[in-house]
Amino acid sequence: MKPFFTLRSFGRAGGKRSRLGTAGGLLALAVLLPACGADATGTSGAGKDGRAKWGGDEWARAAADFSNPVIEGLWKPERMREAGDPGKEVTGDIAGVQGVTDPEPAPVEAEPLPAPYHRNAAPVGKVFFDSPEGPQTCSGTVVRDPARPGRSNLVWTAGHCVHAGREGGWFRNIVFVPSFNDQALPADRLATASGRQMAPFGTWWADWAATSDQWIAQGTAQGGNGAAFDFAVLHVAPAPGSAAASLEEAVGAALPVAFNGPAVQDVSLFGAWGYPAAPPFDGSTMHSCTGEPGRLSLKENEPTMYRVGCTMTGGSSGGGWFTIGSDGRTALVSNTSIGPDPAVWLAGPYLGDTAKAVFERVSKRFTP
């Protein structure tokens, strides 16, 4: 089935900007939870690649303690291929939760996006990082920075893709790879792909990240704890050797974030995009789902989340959710946070004042 939403880049930086969506409908970007590989770190000392190993007192936790020094050559193609899905899923019966919850949506089969990605979904890419379990992957979206029109270095993703929540702290070696596997090579061909094929616009290291205080205090890998505040913003630095001064200029596109966005009853379709990595997917290619949104409330005193039917799995976490506003333009309205196993639906947070404050903190930190 052809996606109802499309995301096309109509030119490089300096030309006509990409638009997410067409006169006919919306574009979807999304997915669930990171993916973990087998390259686990230890408890002290340094690993063979120069990374500090994990220890209880060494895991930076507070919002102000983020640190992500560049390790040149760390994210080689083989390491990107190792990255898997740690998972964050809802468990148990949610029928009795407080607040407004609509009936569970019917599953929507995730559809592969046509290549090349830089023409069809320029703002979308993969987020890679290291956790105590090894290299992991999420999805992310290049978003506009009002303080730097046309020159944004901001990426929207999920909180659980940068910070472990109440059980830990900041993950390490966080990078963003726009248009990962641009030609949609299957996994067997991706095994021998070059760095240029896997990262056509280079690897962009995060020099700052921010998530909500609620995610840091409450977030857990299982269940819905912290999910209503499971969002994060990365600021990235130009990739080594990149001729572009900013991420937006490199990929030629960025999307606005619609804070305090539409109520479920005011929108007919949402699109979710991402790189699902947990079976039956393998993380190599971009997929999307498009469907009618519903509501999911996990706690009465927290914002009601959006929910859509979708079969995307872990690895799509952090991927953007999009809809077309009254102005006819596509905007990011949420990101993939949680979903059940087996994967039949996804839920994402409402981006209210808390999300806007997180975004503005990162933007202002790098405003000239």
Short mmCIF file of C-alpha atoms in Angstrom, two decimals:
data_model
loop_
_atom_site.label_atom_id
_atom_site.label_comp_id
_atom_site.label_asym_id
_atom_site.label_seq_id
_atom_site.Cartn_x
_atom_site.Cartn_y
_atom_site.Cartn_z
CA MET A 1 0.00 0.00 0.00
CA LYS A 2 1.36 3.42 -0.92
CA PRO A 3 1.80 5.68 2.13
CA PHE A 4 -0.80 8.43 2.36
CA PHE A 5 1.95 10.78 3.54
CA THR A 6 5.05 11.64 1.61
CA LEU A 7 8.15 13.53 2.69
CA ARG A 8 10.17 14.89 -0.18
CA SER A 9 13.22 17.10 -0.43
CA PHE A 10 12.93 19.43 -3.42
CA GLY A 11 16.51 20.66 -3.35
CA ARG A 12 19.66 21.21 -1.38
CA ALA A 13 20.27 24.04 1.04
CA GLY A 14 19.73 27.35 -0.65
CA GLY A 15 17.06 25.88 -2.95
CA LYS A 16 13.43 25.09 -2.38
CA ARG A 17 12.89 23.53 1.05
CA SER A 18 11.40 20.10 1.52
CA ARG A 19 7.78 19.75 2.54
CA LEU A 20 6.42 16.91 4.55
CA GLY A 21 3.17 16.06 2.90
CA THR A 22 1.37 16.89 -0.30
CA ALA A 23 -1.99 18.32 -1.26
CA GLY A 24 -3.28 14.77 -0.99
CA GLY A 25 -2.30 13.99 2.56
CA LEU A 26 0.29 13.40 5.27
CA LEU A 27 3.62 11.77 5.87
CA ALA A 28 4.48 9.28 8.55
CA LEU A 29 7.73 8.77 10.41
CA ALA A 30 8.14 6.78 13.58
CA VAL A 31 9.07 3.90 15.71
CA LEU A 32 9.82 2.25 18.97
CA LEU A 33 12.65 1.61 21.35
CA PRO A 34 16.35 1.31 20.75
CA ALA A 35 18.15 -1.84 19.74
CA CYS A 36 21.09 -3.29 21.61
CA GLY A 37 24.05 -5.24 20.35
CA ALA A 38 26.47 -7.61 22.02
CA ASP A 39 29.33 -5.16 22.56
CA ALA A 40 28.72 -4.73 26.27
CA THR A 41 31.01 -2.60 28.36
CA GLY A 42 32.39 -3.56 31.73
CA THR A 43 32.41 -1.82 35.07
CA SER A 44 35.73 0.03 35.18
CA GLY A 45 38.71 1.01 33.08
CA ALA A 46 38.65 1.65 29.32
CA GLY A 47 37.54 -0.49 26.42
CA LYS A 48 39.50 -1.36 23.32
CA ASP A 49 37.96 1.55 21.44
CA GLY A 50 38.98 4.04 24.13
CA ARG A 51 35.53 4.33 25.75
CA ALA A 52 35.32 4.54 29.51
CA LYS A 53 33.56 1.46 30.85
CA TRP A 54 30.48 1.71 33.00
CA GLY A 55 30.51 2.00 36.76
CA GLY A 56 27.79 3.03 39.19
CA ASP A 57 29.48 6.28 40.23
CA GLU A 58 30.56 7.07 36.67
CA TRP A 59 27.10 7.13 35.08
CA ALA A 60 26.24 10.85 34.78
CA ARG A 61 22.61 11.29 35.73
CA ALA A 62 21.64 14.94 36.29
CA ALA A 63 20.34 17.12 33.46
CA ALA A 64 23.42 19.36 33.63
CA ASP A 65 25.88 16.45 33.56
CA PHE A 66 25.54 15.53 29.90
CA SER A 67 28.91 14.85 28.26
CA ASN A 68 29.56 13.31 24.87
CA PRO A 69 33.19 13.76 23.75
CA VAL A 70 33.89 12.84 20.14
CA ILE A 71 35.75 9.57 19.57
CA GLU A 72 36.87 9.69 15.98
CA GLY A 73 36.29 6.49 14.05
CA LEU A 74 34.13 4.89 16.75
CA TRP A 75 30.97 4.53 14.68
CA LYS A 76 32.37 2.46 11.85
CA PRO A 77 29.91 0.63 9.55
CA GLU A 78 30.39 -2.67 11.38
CA ARG A 79 29.54 -1.04 14.72
CA MET A 80 26.42 0.57 13.29
CA ARG A 81 25.33 -2.85 12.06
CA GLU A 82 25.78 -4.30 15.57
CA ALA A 83 23.43 -1.79 17.18
CA GLY A 84 20.21 -3.44 18.34
CA ASP A 85 17.07 -2.82 20.42
CA PRO A 86 16.99 -2.64 24.24
CA GLY A 87 13.22 -2.27 24.17
CA LYS A 88 10.71 -0.18 26.08
CA GLU A 89 7.27 -1.67 26.04
CA VAL A 90 3.97 -1.57 27.86
CA THR A 91 3.30 -4.71 29.85
CA GLY A 92 0.15 -5.92 31.51
CA ASP A 93 -3.49 -4.90 31.08
CA ILE A 94 -4.04 -1.18 30.42
CA ALA A 95 -7.83 -1.40 30.26
CA GLY A 96 -8.26 -0.02 33.77
CA VAL A 97 -6.00 3.01 33.56
CA GLN A 98 -7.33 6.40 34.59
CA GLY A 99 -8.07 9.27 32.22
CA VAL A 100 -9.23 9.13 28.63
CA THR A 101 -8.32 6.00 26.68
CA ASP A 102 -9.88 5.12 23.34
CA PRO A 103 -10.35 1.52 22.13
CA GLU A 104 -7.17 -0.15 20.94
CA PRO A 105 -6.59 0.65 17.27
CA ALA A 106 -6.41 -2.02 14.59
CA PRO A 107 -2.84 -2.88 13.55
CA VAL A 108 -1.45 -0.97 10.55
CA GLU A 109 1.28 -2.76 8.63
CA ALA A 110 4.53 -0.76 8.46
CA GLU A 111 5.45 0.03 4.87
CA PRO A 112 9.03 0.40 3.57
CA LEU A 113 9.92 3.87 2.30
CA PRO A 114 11.18 4.15 -1.29
CA ALA A 115 14.81 5.12 -1.84
CA PRO A 116 16.69 7.34 -2.01
CA TYR A 117 15.76 8.53 1.46
CA HIS A 118 17.38 11.94 1.03
CA ARG A 119 14.74 12.71 -1.61
CA ASN A 120 11.75 11.12 0.10
CA ALA A 121 12.44 11.67 3.82
CA ALA A 122 15.38 14.05 4.11
CA PRO A 123 14.88 15.04 7.79
CA VAL A 124 14.77 11.44 9.06
CA GLY A 125 17.71 9.38 10.29
CA LYS A 126 19.06 7.05 12.95
CA VAL A 127 20.37 7.86 16.41
CA PHE A 128 23.20 5.62 17.62
CA PHE A 129 24.51 5.46 21.20
CA ASP A 130 26.23 3.22 23.73
CA SER A 131 24.59 1.82 26.86
CA PRO A 132 25.88 -0.72 29.39
CA GLU A 133 24.40 -3.41 27.12
CA GLY A 134 26.34 -2.23 24.09
CA PRO A 135 25.61 -0.20 20.94
CA GLN A 136 21.97 0.69 20.41
CA THR A 137 19.87 2.55 17.88
CA CYS A 138 16.79 4.77 17.74
CA SER A 139 15.28 7.09 15.15
CA GLY A 140 15.28 10.89 14.98
CA THR A 141 14.17 13.91 12.93
CA VAL A 142 15.90 17.15 11.96
CA VAL A 143 13.71 19.97 13.32
CA ARG A 144 13.75 23.70 12.71
CA ASP A 145 15.48 26.02 15.14
CA PRO A 146 13.74 29.43 15.20
CA ALA A 147 16.97 31.00 16.51
CA ARG A 148 18.87 29.79 13.42
CA PRO A 149 16.51 29.92 10.41
CA GLY A 150 17.67 27.57 7.69
CA ARG A 151 20.70 26.50 9.76
CA SER A 152 19.32 24.18 12.43
CA ASN A 153 21.49 21.66 14.24
CA LEU A 154 18.61 20.22 16.29
CA VAL A 155 17.34 16.63 16.26
CA TRP A 156 14.12 15.42 17.93
CA THR A 157 14.05 11.93 19.44
CA ALA A 158 12.81 10.06 22.53
CA GLY A 159 14.07 10.60 26.07
CA HIS A 160 14.82 6.89 26.47
CA CYS A 161 17.19 7.16 23.48
CA VAL A 162 19.52 9.50 25.40
CA HIS A 163 18.92 8.81 29.12
CA ALA A 164 18.04 5.62 31.02
CA GLY A 165 15.59 7.38 33.34
CA ARG A 166 15.35 6.60 37.03
CA GLU A 167 17.43 3.42 36.62
CA GLY A 168 20.54 5.14 35.25
CA GLY A 169 21.86 8.20 33.48
CA TRP A 170 23.02 9.64 30.17
CA PHE A 171 24.00 7.24 27.43
CA ARG A 172 27.32 7.80 25.68
CA ASN A 173 28.71 8.33 22.19
CA ILE A 174 25.39 9.68 20.89
CA VAL A 175 25.37 10.47 17.16
CA PHE A 176 22.80 11.19 14.46
CA VAL A 177 23.06 9.74 10.94
CA PRO A 178 20.62 11.42 8.52
CA SER A 179 19.27 9.30 5.65
CA PHE A 180 20.97 6.19 7.04
CA ASN A 181 21.32 3.57 4.28
CA ASP A 182 20.10 6.09 1.73
CA GLN A 183 19.62 3.51 -1.05
CA ALA A 184 17.61 1.11 1.16
CA LEU A 185 20.09 -1.74 0.74
CA PRO A 186 18.83 -5.03 2.23
CA ALA A 187 20.62 -6.39 5.28
CA ASP A 188 22.73 -8.88 3.30
CA ARG A 189 24.10 -6.07 1.10
CA LEU A 190 24.38 -3.62 3.97
CA ALA A 191 26.84 -6.03 5.58
CA THR A 192 29.47 -4.93 3.05
CA ALA A 193 28.29 -1.34 2.52
CA SER A 194 30.77 1.52 2.75
CA GLY A 195 30.61 4.31 5.29
CA ARG A 196 29.39 6.65 2.57
CA GLN A 197 26.52 4.31 1.69
CA MET A 198 25.47 3.99 5.33
CA ALA A 199 26.01 7.65 6.28
CA PRO A 200 25.64 9.74 3.09
CA PHE A 201 25.70 13.03 5.03
CA GLY A 202 28.19 11.91 7.64
CA THR A 203 27.96 11.15 11.35
CA TRP A 204 26.90 14.10 13.52
CA TRP A 205 27.98 13.93 17.18
CA ALA A 206 25.67 15.40 19.81
CA ASP A 207 27.43 18.15 21.72
CA TRP A 208 24.38 18.63 23.96
CA ALA A 209 21.17 16.78 24.81
CA ALA A 210 18.16 17.56 26.96
CA THR A 211 15.16 15.56 28.09
CA SER A 212 12.39 16.19 30.60
CA ASP A 213 12.93 16.15 34.36
CA GLN A 214 9.98 13.78 34.52
CA TRP A 215 11.69 11.22 32.28
CA ILE A 216 14.91 11.43 34.32
CA ALA A 217 12.99 10.93 37.58
CA GLN A 218 10.38 8.37 36.48
CA GLY A 219 11.39 6.68 33.23
CA THR A 220 11.83 2.91 33.11
CA ALA A 221 12.58 0.44 30.31
CA GLN A 222 9.39 -1.56 30.95
CA GLY A 223 5.88 -0.28 31.50
CA GLY A 224 4.57 3.22 30.94
CA ASN A 225 6.57 5.04 33.60
CA GLY A 226 7.64 8.44 32.27
CA ALA A 227 6.20 7.77 28.80
CA ALA A 228 4.07 10.92 28.78
CA PHE A 229 7.31 12.93 28.98
CA ASP A 230 9.50 10.66 26.84
CA PHE A 231 11.02 13.19 24.44
CA ALA A 232 14.47 14.69 23.91
CA VAL A 233 16.34 17.24 21.80
CA LEU A 234 19.90 16.85 20.53
CA HIS A 235 22.19 19.62 19.34
CA VAL A 236 24.73 18.19 16.92
CA ALA A 237 28.05 19.44 15.58
CA PRO A 238 29.06 19.32 11.90
CA ALA A 239 30.39 15.99 10.77
CA PRO A 240 34.20 15.89 10.25
CA GLY A 241 34.96 16.89 6.71
CA SER A 242 31.45 18.19 6.09
CA ALA A 243 31.24 21.25 3.84
CA ALA A 244 27.93 22.23 5.46
CA ALA A 245 27.88 24.57 8.43
CA SER A 246 24.69 23.04 9.82
CA LEU A 247 22.69 19.82 9.75
CA GLU A 248 19.74 21.49 8.03
CA GLU A 249 22.01 22.82 5.28
CA ALA A 250 23.60 19.38 4.85
CA VAL A 251 20.32 17.49 4.36
CA GLY A 252 18.38 20.39 2.83
CA ALA A 253 15.38 20.06 5.12
CA ALA A 254 14.03 20.47 8.66
CA LEU A 255 10.52 20.25 10.09
CA PRO A 256 8.72 22.56 12.51
CA VAL A 257 7.61 21.20 15.89
CA ALA A 258 3.93 21.84 16.66
CA PHE A 259 3.95 22.37 20.42
CA ASN A 260 0.55 22.17 22.14
CA GLY A 261 -0.57 20.46 18.96
CA PRO A 262 -3.94 19.20 17.78
CA ALA A 263 -6.44 17.30 19.86
CA VAL A 264 -7.23 13.82 18.58
CA GLN A 265 -10.70 14.88 17.47
CA ASP A 266 -9.21 17.67 15.34
CA VAL A 267 -6.99 15.52 13.14
CA SER A 268 -7.87 12.61 10.88
CA LEU A 269 -4.45 11.07 10.24
CA PHE A 270 -1.02 10.80 11.83
CA GLY A 271 2.08 9.42 10.16
CA ALA A 272 4.90 7.72 12.07
CA TRP A 273 8.33 7.00 10.55
CA GLY A 274 11.48 5.27 11.73
CA TYR A 275 13.97 2.43 11.46
CA PRO A 276 12.44 -0.60 13.24
CA ALA A 277 15.19 -2.97 14.37
CA ALA A 278 13.54 -5.67 16.49
CA PRO A 279 12.16 -8.75 14.65
CA PRO A 280 10.65 -9.11 12.14
CA PHE A 281 12.63 -6.00 11.08
CA ASP A 282 16.41 -5.68 11.10
CA GLY A 283 17.03 -1.91 11.39
CA SER A 284 18.46 -1.57 7.91
CA THR A 285 15.60 0.27 6.21
CA MET A 286 13.12 3.06 6.93
CA HIS A 287 9.42 2.29 7.38
CA SER A 288 6.25 4.24 8.06
CA CYS A 289 2.68 3.82 9.26
CA THR A 290 -0.29 6.10 8.66
CA GLY A 291 -3.49 5.91 10.64
CA GLU A 292 -6.23 7.60 12.61
CA PRO A 293 -4.99 8.68 16.06
CA GLY A 294 -6.58 7.75 19.36
CA ARG A 295 -5.90 8.56 23.01
CA LEU A 296 -4.03 6.62 25.69
CA SER A 297 -3.91 7.68 29.36
CA LEU A 298 -1.53 5.83 31.64
CA LYS A 299 -1.89 8.12 34.67
CA GLU A 300 -4.75 10.47 35.51
CA ASN A 301 -2.42 13.32 36.50
CA GLU A 302 -0.29 13.17 33.32
CA PRO A 303 -0.99 14.33 29.77
CA THR A 304 -2.95 11.94 27.59
CA MET A 305 -0.75 10.38 24.90
CA TYR A 306 -1.46 9.88 21.20
CA ARG A 307 -1.81 6.31 19.92
CA VAL A 308 -1.88 4.84 16.40
CA GLY A 309 -2.06 1.33 15.00
CA CYS A 310 1.39 0.29 13.72
CA THR A 311 3.53 -2.85 13.54
CA MET A 312 6.89 -1.07 13.82
CA THR A 313 9.12 -2.45 16.57
CA GLY A 314 12.08 -1.33 18.68
CA GLY A 315 14.61 0.85 16.90
CA SER A 316 11.83 3.11 15.67
CA SER A 317 11.71 4.78 19.08
CA GLY A 318 12.21 8.51 18.84
CA GLY A 319 10.97 8.60 15.26
CA GLY A 320 8.73 11.58 14.51
CA TRP A 321 4.96 11.62 14.21
CA PHE A 322 3.58 14.03 11.65
CA THR A 323 0.34 15.60 10.59
CA ILE A 324 -0.70 18.40 8.26
CA GLY A 325 -1.88 21.53 10.04
CA SER A 326 -4.53 24.05 9.07
CA ASP A 327 -1.85 25.94 7.13
CA GLY A 328 -1.36 22.93 4.85
CA ARG A 329 2.16 22.26 6.11
CA THR A 330 3.44 19.11 7.77
CA ALA A 331 4.81 19.41 11.31
CA LEU A 332 6.17 17.07 13.97
CA VAL A 333 3.58 16.54 16.71
CA SER A 334 5.01 13.61 18.70
CA ASN A 335 7.57 10.80 18.71
CA THR A 336 7.41 7.07 19.24
CA SER A 337 7.74 6.16 22.91
CA ILE A 338 6.04 2.86 23.81
CA GLY A 339 4.23 -0.09 22.28
CA PRO A 340 3.21 -3.64 23.18
CA ASP A 341 4.77 -6.97 22.26
CA PRO A 342 3.66 -8.18 19.76
CA ALA A 343 3.75 -4.82 18.02
CA VAL A 344 0.25 -3.73 16.99
CA TRP A 345 0.24 -0.07 18.05
CA LEU A 346 2.55 2.78 19.08
CA ALA A 347 2.04 5.61 21.57
CA GLY A 348 3.76 8.98 21.71
CA PRO A 349 3.72 11.94 24.13
CA TYR A 350 1.73 15.14 23.73
CA LEU A 351 4.28 17.91 23.18
CA GLY A 352 3.02 20.57 25.55
CA ASP A 353 4.72 23.30 27.57
CA THR A 354 7.23 20.90 29.13
CA ALA A 355 8.42 19.73 25.70
CA LYS A 356 8.61 23.32 24.48
CA ALA A 357 10.76 24.29 27.47
CA VAL A 358 13.18 21.41 26.79
CA PHE A 359 13.44 22.48 23.15
CA GLU A 360 14.01 26.14 24.01
CA ARG A 361 16.74 25.27 26.54
CA VAL A 362 18.78 23.57 23.83
CA SER A 363 18.10 26.26 21.24
CA LYS A 364 19.06 29.11 23.61
CA ARG A 365 22.22 27.35 24.73
CA PHE A 366 23.60 27.68 21.18
CA THR A 367 22.04 31.01 20.19
CA PRO A 368 24.78 33.49 19.16
#
